[in-house]
């Protein structure tokens, strides 16, 4: 069972690394597309007709992939000033509650994202004429990775640490 989990986690870790690289490329593409649109409009007096639609699509994709990356790396916002003053049992309960809420949110994102993709299969985007479901395609993917990473954090914390970047100063320390 442990070997199977290691293989599955290794597979998803590779996909996760591709998604991290992908989100960086998408951000660069958005910057280039929007910059080209500004230059074209300001200096050439014309407009790139597909730029807004493609930039919006890429922004939605990047947002939901970045959401999953943030959950995997435990980068979400927390108020540690109050948390650190709580007794350890209450901190543990707060951690469990936080992970349950994250799991619920990931499930909602995945289920309703999949429904949105399914509902938009017959439509096309106005300018590019691409299938409209492409706009929403990364919503259920992001939700799936939120669920996967949260389950790892709950049941397999050692496996979940694989997704967290180690800072040079923290290379020998364990994640709390």
Coordinates of N, CA and C in Angstrom, one line a residue:
X1 N 0.8 -1.2 0.0 CA 0.0 0.0 0.0 C 0.9 1.3 0.0
X2 N 1.9 1.2 0.8 CA 2.8 2.4 0.9 C 3.5 2.6 -0.4
X3 N 3.9 1.5 -1.1 CA 4.6 1.7 -2.4 C 3.6 2.3 -3.4
X4 N 2.4 1.8 -3.4 CA 1.3 2.4 -4.3 C 1.1 3.9 -4.1
X5 N 1.1 4.3 -2.8 CA 0.9 5.7 -2.5 C 2.1 6.5 -3.0
X6 N 3.3 5.9 -2.8 CA 4.5 6.6 -3.3 C 4.5 6.8 -4.8
X7 N 4.0 5.8 -5.5 CA 3.9 5.9 -7.0 C 2.9 6.9 -7.4
X8 N 1.7 6.9 -6.7 CA 0.7 7.9 -7.1 C 1.1 9.3 -6.7
X9 N 1.7 9.4 -5.5 CA 2.2 10.8 -5.1 C 3.3 11.3 -6.1
X10 N 4.2 10.4 -6.5 CA 5.2 10.8 -7.5 C 4.6 11.2 -8.8
X11 N 3.6 10.5 -9.2 CA 2.9 10.9 -10.5 C 2.2 12.3 -10.4
X12 N 1.5 12.5 -9.3 CA 0.8 13.8 -9.1 C 1.8 14.9 -8.8
X13 N 3.0 14.5 -8.2 CA 4.0 15.5 -8.0 C 4.6 16.0 -9.3
X14 N 4.8 15.1 -10.3 CA 5.2 15.5 -11.6 C 4.2 16.4 -12.3
X15 N 2.9 16.0 -12.2 CA 1.9 16.8 -12.8 C 1.9 18.2 -12.2
X16 N 2.0 18.2 -10.9 CA 2.1 19.5 -10.1 C 3.2 20.4 -10.5
X17 N 4.4 19.8 -10.8 CA 5.5 20.5 -11.2 C 5.2 21.1 -12.6
X18 N 4.6 20.4 -13.5 CA 4.2 20.9 -14.8 C 3.2 22.1 -14.6
X19 N 2.3 21.9 -13.7 CA 1.3 23.0 -13.5 C 2.0 24.3 -12.9
X20 N 3.0 24.1 -12.1 CA 3.7 25.3 -11.6 C 4.4 26.0 -12.7
X21 N 5.1 25.2 -13.6 CA 5.8 25.8 -14.7 C 4.8 26.4 -15.7
X22 N 3.7 25.7 -15.9 CA 2.6 26.2 -16.7 C 2.0 27.6 -16.2
X23 N 1.8 27.7 -14.9 CA 1.3 29.0 -14.4 C 2.3 30.1 -14.6
X24 N 3.6 29.8 -14.5 CA 4.6 30.9 -14.8 C 4.6 31.3 -16.3
X25 N 4.4 30.3 -17.2 CA 4.4 30.6 -18.6 C 3.1 31.4 -18.9
X26 N 2.0 31.0 -18.3 CA 0.7 31.7 -18.5 C 0.8 33.1 -18.1
X27 N 1.4 33.4 -16.9 CA 1.6 34.7 -16.4 C 2.4 35.6 -17.4
X28 N 3.5 35.0 -17.9 CA 4.3 35.7 -18.9 C 3.5 36.0 -20.2
X29 N 2.7 35.0 -20.6 CA 1.8 35.2 -21.8 C 0.8 36.3 -21.6
X30 N 0.2 36.4 -20.4 CA -0.7 37.4 -20.1 C -0.1 38.8 -20.2
X31 N 1.1 38.9 -19.6 CA 1.8 40.2 -19.6 C 2.2 40.6 -21.1
X32 N 2.6 39.6 -21.9 CA 3.0 39.9 -23.3 C 1.8 40.3 -24.1
X33 N 0.7 39.6 -23.9 CA -0.5 39.9 -24.7 C -1.1 41.2 -24.4
X34 N -1.2 41.5 -23.1 CA -1.7 42.8 -22.6 C -0.8 43.9 -23.1
X35 N 0.5 43.7 -22.9 CA 1.5 44.8 -23.3 C 1.4 45.0 -24.9
X36 N 1.3 43.9 -25.6 CA 1.2 44.1 -27.1 C -0.1 44.8 -27.4
X37 N -1.2 44.6 -26.7 CA -2.5 45.3 -27.0 C -2.3 46.8 -26.7
X38 N -1.6 47.1 -25.6 CA -1.4 48.5 -25.2 C -0.6 49.2 -26.3
X39 N 0.5 48.6 -26.7 CA 1.4 49.2 -27.7 C 0.6 49.3 -29.0
X40 N -0.1 48.3 -29.4 CA -0.9 48.4 -30.7 C -1.9 49.5 -30.6
X41 N -2.6 49.6 -29.5 CA -3.6 50.7 -29.4 C -3.0 52.1 -29.3
X42 N -2.0 52.2 -28.5 CA -1.4 53.5 -28.2 C -0.6 54.0 -29.4
X43 N 0.3 53.2 -30.0 CA 1.2 53.7 -31.0 C 0.8 53.3 -32.4
X44 N 0.1 52.3 -32.6 CA -0.3 51.9 -34.0 C -1.7 52.2 -34.3
X45 N -2.5 52.7 -33.3 CA -3.9 53.1 -33.6 C -4.8 52.0 -34.0
X46 N -4.4 50.7 -33.6 CA -5.3 49.6 -33.9 C -5.4 48.7 -32.7
X47 N -6.2 47.7 -32.8 CA -6.4 46.8 -31.6 C -6.2 45.4 -32.0
X48 N -5.7 44.6 -31.1 CA -5.6 43.1 -31.3 C -6.9 42.6 -30.8
X49 N -7.8 42.2 -31.7 CA -9.1 41.9 -31.4 C -9.3 40.7 -30.4
X50 N -8.4 39.7 -30.4 CA -8.5 38.6 -29.6 C -7.8 38.7 -28.2
X51 N -7.1 39.8 -28.0 CA -6.2 39.9 -26.8 C -7.0 39.9 -25.5
X52 N -8.1 40.6 -25.4 CA -8.9 40.6 -24.1 C -9.4 39.2 -23.8
X53 N -10.0 38.5 -24.8 CA -10.6 37.2 -24.6 C -9.5 36.2 -24.2
X54 N -8.4 36.2 -24.9 CA -7.3 35.2 -24.5 C -6.7 35.5 -23.2
X55 N -6.5 36.8 -22.9 CA -5.9 37.2 -21.6 C -6.9 36.8 -20.5
X56 N -8.2 36.9 -20.7 CA -9.2 36.6 -19.6 C -9.1 35.0 -19.4
X57 N -9.1 34.3 -20.5 CA -9.0 32.8 -20.4 C -7.8 32.4 -19.6
X58 N -6.7 33.0 -20.0 CA -5.4 32.6 -19.3 C -5.4 33.0 -17.8
X59 N -6.1 34.2 -17.5 CA -6.2 34.6 -16.2 C -7.0 33.7 -15.3
X60 N -8.1 33.2 -15.9 CA -8.9 32.2 -15.1 C -8.1 30.9 -14.9
X61 N -7.4 30.5 -15.9 CA -6.6 29.3 -15.8 C -5.6 29.4 -14.7
X62 N -4.9 30.6 -14.8 CA -3.8 30.8 -13.8 C -4.3 30.9 -12.4
X63 N -5.5 31.5 -12.2 CA -6.0 31.7 -10.9 C -6.3 30.4 -10.2
X64 N -6.9 29.5 -10.9 CA -7.3 28.2 -10.3 C -6.2 27.3 -10.1
X65 N -5.2 27.3 -11.0 CA -4.0 26.5 -10.8 C -3.2 27.1 -9.7
X66 N -3.1 28.4 -9.6 CA -2.4 29.0 -8.5 C -3.1 28.8 -7.1
X67 N -4.4 28.7 -7.1 CA -5.1 28.3 -5.9 C -4.7 27.0 -5.4
X68 N -4.6 26.0 -6.3 CA -4.1 24.7 -5.9 C -2.7 24.7 -5.5
X69 N -1.9 25.4 -6.1 CA -0.4 25.5 -5.7 C -0.3 26.1 -4.3
X70 N -1.1 27.2 -4.1 CA -1.1 27.8 -2.8 C -1.6 26.9 -1.6
X71 N -2.6 26.0 -1.9 CA -3.0 25.0 -0.9 C -2.0 24.0 -0.7
X72 N -1.3 23.5 -1.8 CA -0.3 22.5 -1.6 C 0.9 23.0 -0.8
X73 N 1.2 24.2 -1.0 CA 2.4 24.8 -0.3 C 2.0 25.5 1.0
X74 N 0.7 25.4 1.3 CA 0.2 26.0 2.5 C 0.6 27.5 2.6
X75 N 0.3 28.2 1.5 CA 0.5 29.6 1.4 C -0.7 30.5 1.8
X76 N -1.8 29.9 2.1 CA -3.0 30.7 2.4 C -2.8 31.5 3.6
X77 N -3.7 32.6 3.6 CA -3.6 33.6 4.7 C -4.0 33.0 6.0
X78 N -3.3 33.3 7.1 CA -3.7 32.9 8.4 C -3.3 34.0 9.4
X79 N -4.0 34.0 10.5 CA -3.8 35.0 11.5 C -3.0 34.3 12.6
X80 N -1.7 34.4 12.6 CA -0.9 33.6 13.6 C -0.8 34.3 14.9
X81 N -1.1 35.6 15.0 CA -1.1 36.3 16.2 C -2.0 35.7 17.3
X82 N -3.2 35.3 16.9 CA -4.2 34.7 17.8 C -3.9 33.2 17.9
X83 N -3.6 32.6 16.8 CA -3.3 31.1 16.7 C -2.2 30.7 17.7
X84 N -1.1 31.5 17.7 CA 0.1 31.2 18.5 C -0.2 31.3 20.0
X85 N -1.3 32.0 20.4 CA -1.6 32.2 21.8 C -2.6 31.2 22.3
X86 N -3.1 30.4 21.4 CA -4.1 29.3 21.8 C -3.4 28.1 22.4
X87 N -4.0 27.4 23.2 CA -3.4 26.2 23.7 C -3.2 25.2 22.6
X88 N -2.3 24.3 22.7 CA -1.9 23.3 21.6 C -3.1 22.5 21.2
X89 N -4.0 22.0 22.1 CA -5.2 21.2 21.6 C -6.1 22.1 20.8
X90 N -6.3 23.3 21.1 CA -7.1 24.2 20.3 C -6.5 24.5 19.0
X91 N -5.2 24.6 19.0 CA -4.5 24.8 17.7 C -4.7 23.6 16.8
X92 N -4.6 22.4 17.3 CA -4.8 21.2 16.6 C -6.2 21.1 16.0
X93 N -7.2 21.5 16.9 CA -8.6 21.5 16.4 C -8.8 22.6 15.3
X94 N -8.1 23.7 15.4 CA -8.2 24.8 14.4 C -7.6 24.3 13.1
X95 N -6.5 23.5 13.2 CA -5.9 22.9 12.0 C -6.8 22.0 11.3
X96 N -7.5 21.1 12.1 CA -8.4 20.2 11.5 C -9.6 20.9 10.8
X97 N -10.1 21.9 11.5 CA -11.2 22.7 11.0 C -10.8 23.4 9.7
X98 N -9.6 23.9 9.7 CA -9.1 24.6 8.5 C -9.0 23.6 7.3
X99 N -8.5 22.4 7.5 CA -8.4 21.4 6.5 C -9.7 20.9 6.0
X100 N -10.7 20.8 6.9 CA -12.0 20.4 6.5 C -12.7 21.4 5.6
X101 N -12.5 22.7 6.0 CA -13.1 23.8 5.2 C -12.4 23.8 3.8
X102 N -11.1 23.6 3.8 CA -10.4 23.6 2.5 C -10.8 22.5 1.7
X103 N -11.0 21.3 2.3 CA -11.5 20.1 1.5 C -12.9 20.4 1.0
X104 N -13.8 21.0 1.8 CA -15.1 21.3 1.3 C -15.1 22.3 0.2
X105 N -14.2 23.4 0.3 CA -14.1 24.4 -0.8 C -13.6 23.7 -2.1
X106 N -12.6 22.9 -2.0 CA -12.0 22.2 -3.1 C -13.1 21.3 -3.8
X107 N -13.9 20.6 -3.0 CA -15.0 19.8 -3.5 C -16.0 20.7 -4.3
X108 N -16.4 21.8 -3.7 CA -17.3 22.7 -4.4 C -16.8 23.2 -5.7
X109 N -15.5 23.6 -5.6 CA -14.8 24.1 -6.8 C -14.8 23.0 -7.9
X110 N -14.4 21.8 -7.6 CA -14.3 20.8 -8.6 C -15.7 20.4 -9.1
X111 N -16.7 20.2 -8.3 CA -18.0 19.7 -8.7 C -18.7 20.8 -9.6
X112 N -18.7 22.0 -9.0 CA -19.4 23.0 -9.8 C -18.6 23.5 -11.0
X113 N -17.3 23.4 -10.9 CA -16.5 23.7 -12.1 C -16.7 22.7 -13.2
X114 N -16.8 21.4 -12.8 CA -17.2 20.4 -13.8 C -18.5 20.6 -14.4
X115 N -19.5 21.0 -13.6 CA -20.8 21.3 -14.1 C -20.8 22.5 -15.1
X116 N -20.0 23.5 -14.8 CA -19.8 24.7 -15.6 C -19.2 24.3 -16.9
X117 N -18.2 23.5 -16.9 CA -17.5 23.0 -18.1 C -18.6 22.2 -19.0
X118 N -19.3 21.3 -18.4 CA -20.3 20.6 -19.1 C -21.4 21.5 -19.7
X119 N -21.8 22.5 -18.9 CA -22.9 23.4 -19.4 C -22.5 24.3 -20.5
X120 N -21.2 24.5 -20.7 CA -20.7 25.4 -21.7 C -20.1 24.7 -22.9
X121 N -20.3 23.4 -23.1 CA -19.8 22.7 -24.2 C -20.3 23.1 -25.6
X122 N -21.5 23.6 -25.6 CA -22.2 24.0 -26.9 C -22.0 25.4 -27.3
X123 N -21.4 26.2 -26.4 CA -21.1 27.6 -26.7 C -19.7 27.9 -27.2
X124 N -19.5 29.0 -27.9 CA -18.2 29.4 -28.3 C -17.9 30.8 -27.8
X125 N -16.6 31.1 -27.6 CA -16.2 32.4 -27.2 C -16.4 33.4 -28.4
X126 N -16.8 34.6 -28.2 CA -17.2 35.5 -29.2 C -16.1 35.8 -30.3
X127 N -14.9 36.1 -29.8 CA -13.9 36.6 -30.8 C -13.1 35.5 -31.4
X128 N -12.6 34.6 -30.5 CA -11.7 33.5 -31.0 C -12.5 32.3 -31.6
X129 N -13.8 32.2 -31.2 CA -14.6 31.1 -31.6 C -14.2 29.8 -31.0
X130 N -13.3 29.8 -30.0 CA -12.9 28.6 -29.3 C -14.1 28.1 -28.5
X131 N -14.2 26.8 -28.2 CA -15.2 26.3 -27.3 C -15.2 27.0 -26.0
X132 N -16.4 27.4 -25.5 CA -16.4 28.2 -24.3 C -16.0 27.4 -23.0
X133 N -16.1 26.1 -23.1 CA -15.7 25.3 -22.0 C -14.2 25.4 -21.7
X134 N -13.4 25.9 -22.6 CA -12.0 26.1 -22.4 C -11.7 27.1 -21.4
X135 N -12.6 28.1 -21.3 CA -12.5 29.2 -20.3 C -12.6 28.6 -18.9
X136 N -13.4 27.6 -18.7 CA -13.6 27.1 -17.4 C -12.9 25.7 -17.1
X137 N -12.1 25.3 -18.0 CA -11.5 24.0 -17.9 C -10.6 23.8 -16.7
X138 N -9.9 24.8 -16.3 CA -9.0 24.6 -15.2 C -9.7 24.7 -13.8
X139 N -10.9 25.1 -13.8 CA -11.6 25.2 -12.5 C -11.7 23.8 -11.8
X140 N -12.3 22.8 -12.5 CA -12.3 21.5 -11.8 C -10.9 20.9 -11.6
X141 N -9.9 21.2 -12.5 CA -8.6 20.7 -12.3 C -8.0 21.3 -11.0
X142 N -8.2 22.6 -10.8 CA -7.7 23.2 -9.6 C -8.4 22.7 -8.4
X143 N -9.7 22.5 -8.5 CA -10.4 21.9 -7.4 C -9.9 20.5 -7.0
X144 N -9.6 19.7 -8.0 CA -9.1 18.3 -7.8 C -7.8 18.4 -7.0
X145 N -6.9 19.3 -7.4 CA -5.6 19.4 -6.8 C -5.7 19.9 -5.4
X146 N -6.7 20.8 -5.1 CA -7.0 21.3 -3.8 C -7.4 20.1 -2.9
X147 N -8.3 19.3 -3.4 CA -8.8 18.1 -2.6 C -7.6 17.1 -2.4
X148 N -6.9 16.8 -3.5 CA -5.7 15.9 -3.3 C -4.7 16.3 -2.3
X149 N -4.3 17.6 -2.4 CA -3.3 18.1 -1.5 C -3.8 18.2 -0.1
X150 N -5.1 18.5 0.1 CA -5.6 18.6 1.4 C -5.7 17.2 2.1
X151 N -6.1 16.2 1.3 CA -6.2 14.8 1.8 C -4.8 14.3 2.2
X152 N -3.8 14.7 1.4 CA -2.4 14.4 1.8 C -2.0 15.0 3.1
X153 N -2.4 16.3 3.2 CA -2.0 17.0 4.5 C -2.7 16.4 5.7
X154 N -3.9 15.9 5.5 CA -4.7 15.3 6.6 C -4.1 13.9 7.0
X155 N -4.1 13.0 6.0 CA -3.8 11.6 6.2 C -2.3 11.2 6.0
X156 N -1.6 11.9 5.2 CA -0.2 11.6 4.8 C 0.7 12.8 4.8
X157 N 0.9 13.4 6.0 CA 1.6 14.7 6.1 C 3.1 14.6 5.6
X158 N 3.7 13.4 5.7 CA 5.0 13.3 5.1 C 5.0 13.4 3.6
X159 N 4.0 12.8 3.0 CA 3.9 12.9 1.5 C 3.5 14.3 1.1
X160 N 2.7 15.0 1.9 CA 2.3 16.4 1.6 C 3.5 17.3 1.6
X161 N 4.5 17.0 2.4 CA 5.7 17.9 2.5 C 6.5 18.0 1.2
X162 N 6.3 17.0 0.4 CA 6.9 17.0 -0.9 C 6.6 18.2 -1.8
X163 N 5.3 18.7 -1.6 CA 4.9 19.9 -2.4 C 5.3 21.2 -1.9
X164 N 5.8 21.2 -0.7 CA 6.2 22.5 0.0 C 7.6 22.8 -0.4
X165 N 7.9 24.0 -0.9 CA 9.3 24.5 -1.2 C 10.0 24.6 0.1
X166 N 11.2 24.1 0.1 CA 12.1 24.3 1.2 C 13.0 25.5 1.0
X167 N 13.0 26.4 1.9 CA 13.8 27.6 1.9 C 15.3 27.2 2.2
X168 N 16.3 27.8 1.6 CA 17.6 27.4 2.0 C 17.9 27.4 3.5
X169 N 17.3 28.3 4.2 CA 17.6 28.3 5.7 C 16.8 27.2 6.4
X170 N 15.7 26.7 5.7 CA 14.8 25.7 6.4 C 15.1 24.3 5.8
X171 N 16.1 24.1 5.1 CA 16.3 22.8 4.4 C 16.4 21.6 5.4
X172 N 16.9 21.8 6.6 CA 17.0 20.8 7.6 C 15.8 20.7 8.5
X173 N 14.9 21.7 8.5 CA 13.8 21.8 9.4 C 12.6 21.1 8.9
X174 N 11.7 20.6 9.8 CA 10.5 20.0 9.3 C 9.4 21.0 9.3
X175 N 8.4 20.8 8.4 CA 7.2 21.7 8.3 C 6.3 21.4 9.5
X176 N 5.8 22.5 10.1 CA 4.9 22.2 11.3 C 3.6 21.5 10.9

